[in-house]
mmCIF file of C-alpha atoms and ligand atoms in Angstrom:
data_model
loop_
_atom_site.group_PDB
_atom_site.id
_atom_site.type_symbol
_atom_site.label_atom_id
_atom_site.label_comp_id
_atom_site.label_asym_id
_atom_site.label_seq_id
_atom_site.Cartn_x
_atom_site.Cartn_y
_atom_site.Cartn_z
ATOM 1 C CA UNK A 134 42.440 -11.691 -105.529
ATOM 2 C CA UNK A 135 39.898 -9.650 -103.542
ATOM 3 C CA UNK A 136 41.908 -6.424 -103.901
ATOM 4 C CA UNK A 137 41.505 -6.644 -107.706
ATOM 5 C CA UNK A 138 37.708 -6.542 -107.398
ATOM 6 C CA UNK A 139 35.930 -3.188 -107.838
ATOM 7 C CA UNK A 140 32.334 -4.371 -107.422
ATOM 8 C CA UNK A 141 30.500 -7.528 -106.364
ATOM 9 C CA UNK A 142 27.050 -8.451 -107.632
ATOM 10 C CA UNK A 143 25.773 -10.733 -104.870
ATOM 11 C CA UNK A 144 23.177 -13.485 -105.239
ATOM 12 C CA UNK A 145 22.929 -13.468 -109.004
ATOM 13 C CA UNK A 146 21.318 -16.257 -111.033
ATOM 14 C CA UNK A 147 23.253 -16.635 -114.267
ATOM 15 C CA UNK A 148 20.914 -17.399 -117.197
ATOM 16 C CA UNK A 149 21.567 -20.782 -118.787
ATOM 17 C CA UNK A 150 23.456 -22.172 -115.802
ATOM 18 C CA UNK A 151 22.445 -24.121 -112.703
ATOM 19 C CA UNK A 152 19.695 -22.609 -110.545
ATOM 20 C CA UNK A 153 21.915 -21.798 -107.515
ATOM 21 C CA UNK A 154 22.869 -18.175 -106.890
ATOM 22 C CA UNK A 155 26.461 -16.956 -107.076
ATOM 23 C CA UNK A 156 28.417 -13.761 -106.497
ATOM 24 C CA UNK A 157 30.051 -12.093 -109.506
ATOM 25 C CA UNK A 158 33.236 -10.110 -108.946
ATOM 26 C CA UNK A 159 34.071 -7.335 -111.416
ATOM 27 C CA UNK A 160 37.602 -5.940 -111.689
ATOM 28 C CA UNK A 161 39.065 -3.539 -114.261
ATOM 29 C CA UNK A 162 36.000 -4.011 -116.463
ATOM 30 C CA UNK A 163 36.195 -7.813 -116.521
ATOM 31 C CA UNK A 164 34.571 -10.696 -114.697
ATOM 32 C CA UNK A 165 37.253 -11.864 -112.265
ATOM 33 C CA UNK A 166 35.306 -14.108 -109.883
ATOM 34 C CA UNK A 167 32.161 -16.244 -109.970
ATOM 35 C CA UNK A 168 31.499 -18.180 -106.765
ATOM 36 C CA UNK A 169 29.025 -18.439 -103.909
ATOM 37 C CA UNK A 170 29.752 -16.248 -100.869
ATOM 38 C CA UNK A 171 32.713 -14.453 -102.415
ATOM 39 C CA UNK A 172 34.935 -13.106 -99.629
ATOM 40 C CA UNK A 173 35.717 -9.545 -100.584
ATOM 41 C CA UNK A 174 35.568 -6.008 -99.237
ATOM 42 C CA UNK A 175 34.646 -4.270 -102.478
ATOM 43 C CA UNK A 176 31.322 -2.397 -102.791
ATOM 44 C CA UNK A 177 28.350 -4.741 -103.121
ATOM 45 C CA UNK A 178 25.091 -4.687 -105.018
ATOM 46 C CA UNK A 179 22.669 -7.412 -103.898
ATOM 47 C CA UNK A 180 20.548 -8.879 -106.687
ATOM 48 C CA UNK A 181 18.359 -11.072 -104.413
ATOM 49 C CA UNK A 182 18.506 -14.060 -106.760
ATOM 50 C CA UNK A 183 17.569 -12.139 -109.892
ATOM 51 C CA UNK A 184 18.475 -13.444 -113.333
ATOM 52 C CA UNK A 185 21.482 -11.935 -115.096
ATOM 53 C CA UNK A 186 22.349 -12.132 -118.803
ATOM 54 C CA UNK A 187 25.457 -10.833 -120.617
ATOM 55 C CA UNK A 188 23.230 -8.233 -122.309
ATOM 56 C CA UNK A 189 20.942 -8.874 -125.269
ATOM 57 C CA UNK A 190 22.442 -9.271 -128.731
ATOM 58 C CA UNK A 191 20.683 -7.556 -131.633
ATOM 59 C CA UNK A 192 21.756 -9.142 -134.928
ATOM 60 C CA UNK A 193 19.587 -7.115 -137.275
ATOM 61 C CA UNK A 194 18.599 -3.472 -136.875
ATOM 62 C CA UNK A 195 18.525 -0.476 -139.230
ATOM 63 C CA UNK A 196 19.568 2.503 -137.109
ATOM 64 C CA UNK A 197 20.050 4.716 -140.189
ATOM 65 C CA UNK A 198 16.388 4.602 -141.246
ATOM 66 C CA UNK A 199 14.743 4.414 -137.811
ATOM 67 C CA UNK A 200 12.303 7.069 -136.535
ATOM 68 C CA UNK A 201 11.039 8.407 -139.872
ATOM 69 C CA UNK A 202 7.387 7.391 -139.516
ATOM 70 C CA UNK A 203 6.313 11.061 -139.353
ATOM 71 C CA UNK A 204 7.822 11.595 -142.834
ATOM 72 C CA UNK A 205 6.013 8.650 -144.446
ATOM 73 C CA UNK A 206 2.486 7.479 -145.187
ATOM 74 C CA UNK A 207 1.284 3.908 -144.755
ATOM 75 C CA UNK A 208 -1.801 3.098 -146.866
ATOM 76 C CA UNK A 209 -1.407 -0.558 -147.884
ATOM 77 C CA UNK A 210 1.214 -1.789 -145.435
ATOM 78 C CA UNK A 211 2.918 -3.843 -148.140
ATOM 79 C CA UNK A 212 6.638 -4.439 -148.580
ATOM 80 C CA UNK A 213 6.501 -2.540 -151.899
ATOM 81 C CA UNK A 214 4.973 0.503 -150.195
ATOM 82 C CA UNK A 215 7.415 0.347 -147.274
ATOM 83 C CA UNK A 216 10.244 0.239 -149.770
ATOM 84 C CA UNK A 217 9.035 3.160 -151.906
ATOM 85 C CA UNK A 218 8.088 5.371 -148.921
ATOM 86 C CA UNK A 219 11.431 4.780 -147.196
ATOM 87 C CA UNK A 220 13.427 5.244 -150.400
ATOM 88 C CA UNK A 221 11.684 8.601 -150.968
ATOM 89 C CA UNK A 222 12.340 9.720 -147.366
ATOM 90 C CA UNK A 223 15.974 8.661 -147.697
ATOM 91 C CA UNK A 224 16.530 11.298 -150.386
ATOM 92 C CA UNK A 225 16.192 13.933 -147.649
ATOM 93 C CA UNK A 226 18.570 12.302 -145.126
ATOM 94 C CA UNK A 227 21.631 14.229 -143.955
ATOM 95 C CA UNK A 228 24.462 12.855 -141.847
ATOM 96 C CA UNK A 229 23.342 14.889 -138.821
ATOM 97 C CA UNK A 230 19.737 13.750 -139.222
ATOM 98 C CA UNK A 231 20.820 10.091 -139.435
ATOM 99 C CA UNK A 232 23.046 10.488 -136.384
ATOM 100 C CA UNK A 233 20.253 12.099 -134.330
ATOM 101 C CA UNK A 234 17.651 9.423 -135.172
ATOM 102 C CA UNK A 235 20.105 6.541 -134.804
ATOM 103 C CA UNK A 236 21.231 7.793 -131.371
ATOM 104 C CA UNK A 237 17.640 7.973 -130.166
ATOM 105 C CA UNK A 238 17.098 4.349 -131.240
ATOM 106 C CA UNK A 239 20.419 3.172 -129.835
ATOM 107 C CA UNK A 240 19.683 4.791 -126.461
ATOM 108 C CA UNK A 241 16.402 2.849 -126.381
ATOM 109 C CA UNK A 242 18.256 -0.397 -127.139
ATOM 110 C CA UNK A 243 20.810 0.284 -124.395
ATOM 111 C CA UNK A 244 18.070 1.049 -121.872
ATOM 112 C CA UNK A 245 16.420 -2.274 -122.793
ATOM 113 C CA UNK A 246 19.591 -4.176 -121.921
ATOM 114 C CA UNK A 247 21.155 -4.637 -125.361
ATOM 115 C CA UNK A 248 24.956 -4.587 -125.219
ATOM 116 C CA UNK A 249 25.928 -5.713 -128.741
ATOM 117 C CA UNK A 250 24.334 -4.906 -132.078
ATOM 118 C CA UNK A 251 24.779 -5.484 -135.785
ATOM 119 C CA UNK A 252 23.320 -2.551 -137.688
ATOM 120 C CA UNK A 253 22.716 -2.648 -141.423
ATOM 121 C CA UNK A 254 23.790 0.565 -143.151
ATOM 122 C CA UNK A 255 22.700 1.485 -146.666
ATOM 123 C CA UNK A 256 25.413 2.388 -149.146
ATOM 124 C CA UNK A 257 24.501 3.420 -152.707
ATOM 125 C CA UNK A 258 25.031 6.331 -155.133
ATOM 126 C CA UNK A 259 22.086 8.349 -153.698
ATOM 127 C CA UNK A 260 22.912 8.183 -149.980
ATOM 128 C CA UNK A 261 26.662 7.863 -150.523
ATOM 129 C CA UNK A 262 28.491 7.621 -147.185
ATOM 130 C CA UNK A 263 26.072 9.801 -145.175
ATOM 131 C CA UNK A 264 24.756 6.735 -143.321
ATOM 132 C CA UNK A 265 28.136 5.062 -142.983
ATOM 133 C CA UNK A 266 29.795 8.229 -141.642
ATOM 134 C CA UNK A 267 26.970 8.894 -139.164
ATOM 135 C CA UNK A 268 26.945 5.314 -137.866
ATOM 136 C CA UNK A 269 30.760 5.139 -137.637
ATOM 137 C CA UNK A 270 30.613 8.235 -135.440
ATOM 138 C CA UNK A 271 27.807 6.691 -133.386
ATOM 139 C CA UNK A 272 29.834 3.497 -132.932
ATOM 140 C CA UNK A 273 32.656 5.496 -131.425
ATOM 141 C CA UNK A 274 30.480 7.804 -129.317
ATOM 142 C CA UNK A 275 28.491 4.922 -127.784
ATOM 143 C CA UNK A 276 31.349 2.457 -127.287
ATOM 144 C CA UNK A 277 30.950 2.968 -123.511
ATOM 145 C CA UNK A 278 27.557 1.253 -123.627
ATOM 146 C CA UNK A 279 27.335 -0.973 -126.698
ATOM 147 C CA UNK A 280 29.506 -2.693 -129.286
ATOM 148 C CA UNK A 281 28.171 -1.774 -132.705
ATOM 149 C CA UNK A 282 28.988 -3.821 -135.786
ATOM 150 C CA UNK A 283 28.417 -2.146 -139.159
ATOM 151 C CA UNK A 284 27.043 -4.196 -142.055
ATOM 152 C CA UNK A 285 27.261 -2.149 -145.281
ATOM 153 C CA UNK A 286 24.679 -3.251 -147.852
ATOM 154 C CA UNK A 287 23.000 -2.187 -151.110
ATOM 155 C CA UNK A 288 19.310 -1.886 -150.140
ATOM 156 C CA UNK A 289 18.297 -0.753 -153.644
ATOM 157 C CA UNK A 290 20.216 -3.449 -155.526
ATOM 158 C CA UNK A 291 23.765 -3.857 -156.810
ATOM 159 C CA UNK A 292 24.109 -5.064 -160.412
ATOM 160 C CA UNK A 293 21.160 -2.846 -161.419
ATOM 161 C CA UNK A 294 22.725 0.208 -159.777
ATOM 162 C CA UNK A 295 25.801 1.645 -161.554
ATOM 163 C CA UNK A 296 28.359 3.055 -159.114
ATOM 164 C CA UNK A 297 27.104 1.064 -156.140
ATOM 165 C CA UNK A 298 29.809 -1.611 -156.348
ATOM 166 C CA UNK A 299 32.620 0.952 -156.072
ATOM 167 C CA UNK A 300 30.953 2.536 -153.038
ATOM 168 C CA UNK A 301 30.543 -0.826 -151.302
ATOM 169 C CA UNK A 302 34.210 -1.593 -151.880
ATOM 170 C CA UNK A 303 35.147 1.806 -150.434
ATOM 171 C CA UNK A 304 32.872 1.122 -147.433
ATOM 172 C CA UNK A 305 34.687 -2.173 -146.844
ATOM 173 C CA UNK A 306 37.960 -0.245 -146.775
ATOM 174 C CA UNK A 307 36.532 2.451 -144.478
ATOM 175 C CA UNK A 308 34.720 1.111 -141.468
ATOM 176 C CA UNK A 309 32.298 -1.611 -142.549
ATOM 177 C CA UNK A 310 32.730 -4.691 -140.344
ATOM 178 C CA UNK A 311 30.869 -6.972 -142.720
ATOM 179 C CA UNK A 312 28.972 -6.955 -146.002
ATOM 180 C CA UNK A 313 25.246 -7.440 -146.614
ATOM 181 C CA UNK A 314 23.134 -8.154 -149.649
ATOM 182 C CA UNK A 315 19.536 -7.838 -150.782
ATOM 183 C CA UNK A 316 19.156 -10.060 -153.859
ATOM 184 C CA UNK A 317 15.378 -9.820 -154.092
ATOM 185 C CA UNK A 318 15.541 -6.180 -155.242
ATOM 186 C CA UNK A 319 18.247 -6.839 -157.864
ATOM 187 C CA UNK A 320 17.630 -7.462 -161.583
ATOM 188 C CA UNK A 321 20.107 -10.368 -161.303
ATOM 189 C CA UNK A 322 19.659 -11.967 -157.852
ATOM 190 C CA UNK A 323 22.166 -14.791 -158.353
ATOM 191 C CA UNK A 324 24.722 -12.360 -159.779
ATOM 192 C CA UNK A 325 24.091 -10.154 -156.730
ATOM 193 C CA UNK A 326 24.728 -13.079 -154.362
ATOM 194 C CA UNK A 327 27.895 -14.077 -156.227
ATOM 195 C CA UNK A 328 29.242 -10.505 -156.137
ATOM 196 C CA UNK A 329 28.617 -10.166 -152.374
ATOM 197 C CA UNK A 330 30.488 -13.437 -151.768
ATOM 198 C CA UNK A 331 33.360 -12.180 -153.943
ATOM 199 C CA UNK A 332 33.601 -8.926 -151.944
ATOM 200 C CA UNK A 333 33.459 -10.888 -148.668
ATOM 201 C CA UNK A 334 36.302 -13.094 -149.859
ATOM 202 C CA UNK A 335 38.410 -10.130 -150.997
ATOM 203 C CA UNK A 336 38.088 -8.366 -147.615
ATOM 204 C CA UNK A 337 37.718 -11.475 -145.408
ATOM 205 C CA UNK A 338 34.284 -10.405 -144.108
ATOM 206 C CA UNK A 339 31.210 -12.163 -142.741
ATOM 207 C CA UNK A 340 28.002 -11.830 -144.779
ATOM 208 C CA UNK A 341 24.406 -11.002 -143.815
ATOM 209 C CA UNK A 342 21.695 -11.164 -146.518
ATOM 210 C CA UNK A 343 18.124 -9.865 -146.584
ATOM 211 C CA UNK A 344 16.468 -12.837 -148.205
ATOM 212 C CA UNK A 345 13.316 -14.624 -149.379
ATOM 213 C CA UNK A 346 11.006 -11.962 -148.023
ATOM 214 C CA UNK A 347 7.581 -13.232 -149.179
ATOM 215 C CA UNK A 348 5.345 -16.245 -148.652
ATOM 216 C CA UNK A 349 5.850 -18.008 -152.031
ATOM 217 C CA UNK A 350 7.782 -21.210 -151.317
ATOM 218 C CA UNK A 351 8.009 -22.271 -154.984
ATOM 219 C CA UNK A 352 11.479 -20.699 -155.280
ATOM 220 C CA UNK A 353 14.140 -19.508 -152.794
ATOM 221 C CA UNK A 354 17.402 -17.587 -153.082
ATOM 222 C CA UNK A 355 18.442 -19.470 -149.964
ATOM 223 C CA UNK A 356 19.529 -22.461 -152.065
ATOM 224 C CA UNK A 357 22.006 -20.291 -153.981
ATOM 225 C CA UNK A 358 23.330 -18.784 -150.721
ATOM 226 C CA UNK A 359 23.829 -22.305 -149.327
ATOM 227 C CA UNK A 360 25.594 -23.371 -152.536
ATOM 228 C CA UNK A 361 27.931 -20.354 -152.522
ATOM 229 C CA UNK A 362 28.654 -20.707 -148.780
ATOM 230 C CA UNK A 363 29.671 -24.310 -149.335
ATOM 231 C CA UNK A 364 31.710 -23.499 -152.440
ATOM 232 C CA UNK A 365 33.662 -20.764 -150.675
ATOM 233 C CA UNK A 366 34.009 -22.552 -147.329
ATOM 234 C CA UNK A 367 32.262 -19.642 -145.582
ATOM 235 C CA UNK A 368 30.243 -21.832 -143.157
ATOM 236 C CA UNK A 369 29.638 -20.101 -139.805
ATOM 237 C CA UNK A 370 30.134 -16.696 -141.427
ATOM 238 C CA UNK A 371 26.854 -16.268 -143.314
ATOM 239 C CA UNK A 372 23.466 -15.178 -141.954
ATOM 240 C CA UNK A 373 20.166 -14.494 -143.663
ATOM 241 C CA UNK A 374 17.398 -12.251 -142.333
ATOM 242 C CA UNK A 375 13.607 -12.627 -142.789
ATOM 243 C CA UNK A 376 13.512 -15.876 -144.857
ATOM 244 C CA UNK A 377 9.729 -15.701 -144.411
ATOM 245 C CA UNK A 378 9.288 -18.269 -147.208
ATOM 246 C CA UNK A 379 10.342 -20.830 -144.570
ATOM 247 C CA UNK A 380 7.083 -20.065 -142.728
ATOM 248 C CA UNK A 381 5.150 -21.271 -145.793
ATOM 249 C CA UNK A 382 6.496 -24.837 -146.045
ATOM 250 C CA UNK A 383 5.442 -28.002 -144.230
ATOM 251 C CA UNK A 384 7.290 -29.716 -141.384
ATOM 252 C CA UNK A 385 9.105 -32.196 -143.632
ATOM 253 C CA UNK A 386 10.337 -29.570 -146.090
ATOM 254 C CA UNK A 387 11.385 -27.333 -143.183
ATOM 255 C CA UNK A 388 13.356 -30.177 -141.594
ATOM 256 C CA UNK A 389 15.214 -30.837 -144.866
ATOM 257 C CA UNK A 390 16.217 -27.173 -145.272
ATOM 258 C CA UNK A 391 17.073 -26.921 -141.560
ATOM 259 C CA UNK A 392 19.488 -29.844 -141.804
ATOM 260 C CA UNK A 393 21.130 -28.213 -144.803
ATOM 261 C CA UNK A 394 21.409 -24.822 -143.012
ATOM 262 C CA UNK A 395 22.953 -26.530 -139.980
ATOM 263 C CA UNK A 396 25.362 -28.642 -142.072
ATOM 264 C CA UNK A 397 26.568 -25.771 -144.264
ATOM 265 C CA UNK A 398 26.637 -23.226 -141.419
ATOM 266 C CA UNK A 399 24.152 -20.572 -142.541
ATOM 267 C CA UNK A 400 22.345 -18.785 -139.675
ATOM 268 C CA UNK A 401 18.809 -17.368 -139.770
ATOM 269 C CA UNK A 402 17.549 -14.156 -138.173
ATOM 270 C CA UNK A 403 13.786 -13.988 -137.679
ATOM 271 C CA UNK A 404 12.204 -10.563 -137.401
ATOM 272 C CA UNK A 405 8.749 -11.055 -135.906
ATOM 273 C CA UNK A 406 7.510 -7.450 -135.801
ATOM 274 C CA UNK A 407 8.339 -6.558 -139.411
ATOM 275 C CA UNK A 408 7.298 -9.918 -140.820
ATOM 276 C CA UNK A 409 3.937 -9.825 -139.020
ATOM 277 C CA UNK A 410 3.332 -6.276 -140.203
ATOM 278 C CA UNK A 411 4.245 -6.724 -143.882
ATOM 279 C CA UNK A 412 3.408 -10.322 -144.746
ATOM 280 C CA UNK A 413 0.004 -11.640 -145.802
ATOM 281 C CA UNK A 414 -1.325 -8.279 -146.993
ATOM 282 C CA UNK A 415 -3.136 -9.987 -149.883
ATOM 283 C CA UNK A 416 -5.455 -11.717 -147.365
ATOM 284 C CA UNK A 417 -8.403 -9.951 -145.776
ATOM 285 C CA UNK A 418 -9.152 -12.803 -143.360
ATOM 286 C CA UNK A 419 -7.287 -15.826 -141.925
ATOM 287 C CA UNK A 420 -4.138 -13.796 -142.517
ATOM 288 C CA UNK A 421 -0.981 -15.960 -142.447
ATOM 289 C CA UNK A 422 1.508 -14.987 -139.742
ATOM 290 C CA UNK A 423 4.511 -15.098 -142.052
ATOM 291 C CA UNK A 424 7.021 -15.581 -139.237
ATOM 292 C CA UNK A 425 9.629 -18.299 -139.781
ATOM 293 C CA UNK A 426 9.716 -20.819 -136.885
ATOM 294 C CA UNK A 427 13.141 -19.988 -135.458
ATOM 295 C CA UNK A 428 12.785 -22.350 -132.478
ATOM 296 C CA UNK A 429 12.065 -25.288 -134.793
ATOM 297 C CA UNK A 430 15.085 -24.462 -136.967
ATOM 298 C CA UNK A 431 17.171 -24.140 -133.789
ATOM 299 C CA UNK A 432 16.004 -27.600 -132.685
ATOM 300 C CA UNK A 433 17.619 -28.927 -135.891
ATOM 301 C CA UNK A 434 20.911 -27.255 -134.981
ATOM 302 C CA UNK A 435 20.527 -24.046 -137.009
ATOM 303 C CA UNK A 436 21.972 -20.910 -135.393
ATOM 304 C CA UNK A 437 18.978 -18.577 -135.088
ATOM 305 C CA UNK A 438 18.281 -15.170 -133.617
ATOM 306 C CA UNK A 439 15.201 -13.024 -133.042
ATOM 307 C CA UNK A 440 15.781 -9.401 -133.974
ATOM 308 C CA UNK A 441 14.176 -5.962 -134.101
ATOM 309 C CA UNK A 442 14.950 -4.867 -137.706
ATOM 310 C CA UNK A 443 13.087 -1.605 -138.154
ATOM 311 C CA UNK A 444 11.824 0.887 -135.593
ATOM 312 C CA UNK A 445 9.183 3.539 -136.339
ATOM 313 C CA UNK A 446 9.323 3.456 -140.131
ATOM 314 C CA UNK A 447 7.085 2.068 -142.910
ATOM 315 C CA UNK A 448 8.586 -1.442 -142.524
ATOM 316 C CA UNK A 449 7.616 -1.486 -138.824
ATOM 317 C CA UNK A 450 5.751 1.516 -137.396
ATOM 318 C CA UNK A 451 6.384 0.282 -133.824
ATOM 319 C CA UNK A 452 9.260 -0.495 -131.562
ATOM 320 C CA UNK A 453 10.973 0.131 -128.256
ATOM 321 C CA UNK A 454 14.092 -1.965 -129.107
ATOM 322 C CA UNK A 455 13.280 -4.502 -126.368
ATOM 323 C CA UNK A 456 14.529 -7.944 -127.385
ATOM 324 C CA UNK A 457 12.626 -9.454 -124.450
ATOM 325 C CA UNK A 458 9.477 -8.074 -126.057
ATOM 326 C CA UNK A 459 10.535 -9.611 -129.385
ATOM 327 C CA UNK A 460 10.989 -13.032 -127.737
ATOM 328 C CA UNK A 461 7.603 -12.689 -126.026
ATOM 329 C CA UNK A 462 5.919 -11.638 -129.299
ATOM 330 C CA UNK A 463 7.563 -14.576 -131.057
ATOM 331 C CA UNK A 464 6.402 -17.043 -128.373
ATOM 332 C CA UNK A 465 2.842 -15.877 -128.899
ATOM 333 C CA UNK A 466 2.968 -15.953 -132.682
ATOM 334 C CA UNK A 467 4.863 -19.255 -132.936
ATOM 335 C CA UNK A 468 2.655 -21.119 -130.420
ATOM 336 C CA UNK A 469 5.498 -21.670 -127.961
ATOM 337 C CA UNK A 470 3.756 -22.556 -124.692
ATOM 338 C CA UNK A 471 5.666 -25.135 -122.650
ATOM 339 C CA UNK A 472 7.729 -23.557 -119.898
ATOM 340 C CA UNK A 473 11.004 -25.147 -121.036
ATOM 341 C CA UNK A 474 10.379 -24.007 -124.629
ATOM 342 C CA UNK A 475 9.589 -20.459 -123.505
ATOM 343 C CA UNK A 476 12.787 -20.480 -121.414
ATOM 344 C CA UNK A 477 14.794 -21.605 -124.461
ATOM 345 C CA UNK A 478 13.678 -18.509 -126.383
ATOM 346 C CA UNK A 479 15.923 -16.414 -124.137
ATOM 347 C CA UNK A 480 18.851 -18.062 -125.958
ATOM 348 C CA UNK A 481 17.571 -16.624 -129.265
ATOM 349 C CA UNK A 482 18.204 -13.068 -128.032
ATOM 350 C CA UNK A 483 21.431 -13.814 -126.117
ATOM 351 C CA UNK A 484 23.808 -16.745 -126.763
ATOM 352 C CA UNK A 485 22.560 -17.793 -130.220
ATOM 353 C CA UNK A 486 22.872 -14.303 -131.762
ATOM 354 C CA UNK A 487 26.312 -13.995 -130.137
ATOM 355 C CA UNK A 488 27.246 -17.171 -132.003
ATOM 356 C CA UNK A 489 25.727 -15.798 -135.224
ATOM 357 C CA UNK A 490 27.931 -12.706 -134.857
ATOM 358 C CA UNK A 491 30.988 -14.798 -133.936
ATOM 359 C CA UNK A 492 31.534 -12.915 -130.666
ATOM 360 C CA UNK A 493 34.322 -14.781 -128.859
ATOM 361 C CA UNK A 494 34.166 -12.908 -125.540
ATOM 362 C CA UNK A 495 30.415 -12.983 -124.893
ATOM 363 C CA UNK A 496 29.040 -14.623 -121.764
ATOM 364 C CA UNK A 497 29.169 -14.360 -117.987
ATOM 365 C CA UNK A 498 32.438 -16.232 -117.547
ATOM 366 C CA UNK A 499 35.824 -15.548 -115.996
ATOM 367 C CA UNK A 500 37.962 -13.219 -118.092
ATOM 368 C CA UNK A 501 35.137 -11.900 -120.271
ATOM 369 C CA UNK A 502 34.180 -8.213 -120.323
ATOM 370 C CA UNK A 503 31.774 -7.467 -117.477
ATOM 371 C CA UNK A 504 28.739 -6.961 -119.720
ATOM 372 C CA UNK A 505 25.943 -7.817 -117.307
ATOM 373 C CA UNK A 506 22.234 -6.998 -117.390
ATOM 374 C CA UNK A 507 19.996 -7.714 -114.398
ATOM 375 C CA UNK A 508 16.415 -8.751 -115.153
ATOM 376 C CA UNK A 509 13.557 -8.374 -112.672
ATOM 377 C CA UNK A 510 12.810 -12.104 -112.520
ATOM 378 C CA UNK A 511 14.449 -15.310 -111.302
ATOM 379 C CA UNK A 512 13.938 -17.745 -114.203
ATOM 380 C CA UNK A 513 14.519 -17.754 -117.978
ATOM 381 C CA UNK A 514 10.875 -18.624 -118.658
ATOM 382 C CA UNK A 515 9.629 -15.739 -116.511
ATOM 383 C CA UNK A 516 11.955 -13.353 -118.354
ATOM 384 C CA UNK A 517 10.197 -14.102 -121.646
ATOM 385 C CA UNK A 518 6.669 -14.866 -120.408
ATOM 386 C CA UNK A 519 6.402 -11.856 -118.099
ATOM 387 C CA UNK A 520 8.444 -9.369 -120.147
ATOM 388 C CA UNK A 521 10.833 -8.971 -117.223
ATOM 389 C CA UNK A 522 12.179 -5.461 -116.998
ATOM 390 C CA UNK A 523 15.945 -4.962 -117.387
ATOM 391 C CA UNK A 524 16.664 -3.212 -114.069
ATOM 392 C CA UNK A 525 20.286 -2.236 -114.528
ATOM 393 C CA UNK A 526 23.112 -2.936 -116.890
ATOM 394 C CA UNK A 527 26.897 -2.812 -117.015
ATOM 395 C CA UNK A 528 29.204 -2.526 -120.010
ATOM 396 C CA UNK A 529 32.787 -3.525 -119.269
ATOM 397 C CA UNK A 530 32.008 -3.129 -115.581
ATOM 398 C CA UNK A 531 30.600 0.389 -115.784
ATOM 399 C CA UNK A 532 26.948 1.017 -114.912
ATOM 400 C CA UNK A 533 25.242 2.143 -118.142
ATOM 401 C CA UNK A 534 21.549 2.334 -117.189
ATOM 402 C CA UNK A 535 19.120 1.874 -114.327
ATOM 403 C CA UNK A 536 15.408 1.217 -114.647
ATOM 404 C CA UNK A 537 13.876 1.213 -111.157
ATOM 405 C CA UNK A 538 10.843 -0.985 -110.543
ATOM 406 C CA UNK A 539 7.440 0.687 -110.254
ATOM 407 C CA UNK A 540 6.451 1.820 -106.785
ATOM 408 C CA UNK A 541 2.911 0.880 -105.781
ATOM 409 C CA UNK A 542 1.082 3.393 -103.656
ATOM 410 C CA UNK A 543 -0.985 1.019 -101.446
ATOM 411 C CA UNK A 544 -3.999 2.541 -99.685
ATOM 412 C CA UNK A 545 -2.931 1.136 -96.300
ATOM 413 C CA UNK A 546 0.481 1.015 -94.734
ATOM 414 C CA UNK A 547 1.895 -2.510 -95.237
HETATM 415 ZN ZN1 ZN B 159 16.523 -5.552 -142.411
#
């Protein structure tokens, strides 16, 4: 056995498992041993009891429209303005430009310990396949560090946009891994939802909607998505992003919807940075937070993730692609304070999003790809509460990044 091991990570604490430390043996890009005091002559890296995760999982990011803040103006900070500013900037995108910006963002995500991502890619008659072609190339070029899943979607609507349907179909034949929808921008939202389900059925694809992106709880497209998911038997294959309306309902109403989401198998991605930035702009004081309580939905059995969404554009003029930061931001905004509850948020950027994306080989377990990220902390709660730095990461056993700890220059020799 020991001769098949290329590298041993000694004294690792595997997130989500018992507190004892173990050694992890990596061979031919896979995890081939997990045990205390592994007898082996392979090269060793000692982790001194630090926490390891199988990399962070980003379920919702827009690489194709990241890093355009210098081309846009933010005056009101509303969703409508973000939409119009980004749509205008998009008219000037070229494939090379998209590739360059998306690589910059993806490199940031990799250096923050993210090993798997679902990126939404816009497909419509204006942008054509410029985004899809750039991101397909990126997926190939960065396969050494991250698994990229491409979700083709009509950001500017579908039934209101002649020619878009044909392009989406072509995208599904040429590199899209799943299909997305955005019913709130369509002239016929229910028709939009029905058409996306029909395309998903035709190509046997998972679905990821942008949905219910305001704070008016008097109506929701979510009910129609639940109905269609049930009708088509697509439970476990449908996710919705934002769903900020769920932040505007009381505990009882939330529990009822949560039970339905869990029963039908529709997952929810919460996007704290974007939702905080864009929601509640009609208030000038006591501004609502507008962030859906993912941890409360998760407590009802709903598969939930916390995600980055946009980076340096009018939807979110911030971002370093750190999912640890997103979990920490969420904890603050959602009043998560007990140590065990803070610790549980680590699941919302690791195992839960892996479940949302139906990743069968995710996790630090024998036989899985050696995707391992070492955090500069020893507990799950500290990872989130203290924004623990990802110190080094491996993808399929190969070192992909290192982030050395700061060196303090003490005044006296110690
Ligand atoms: Zn989005």
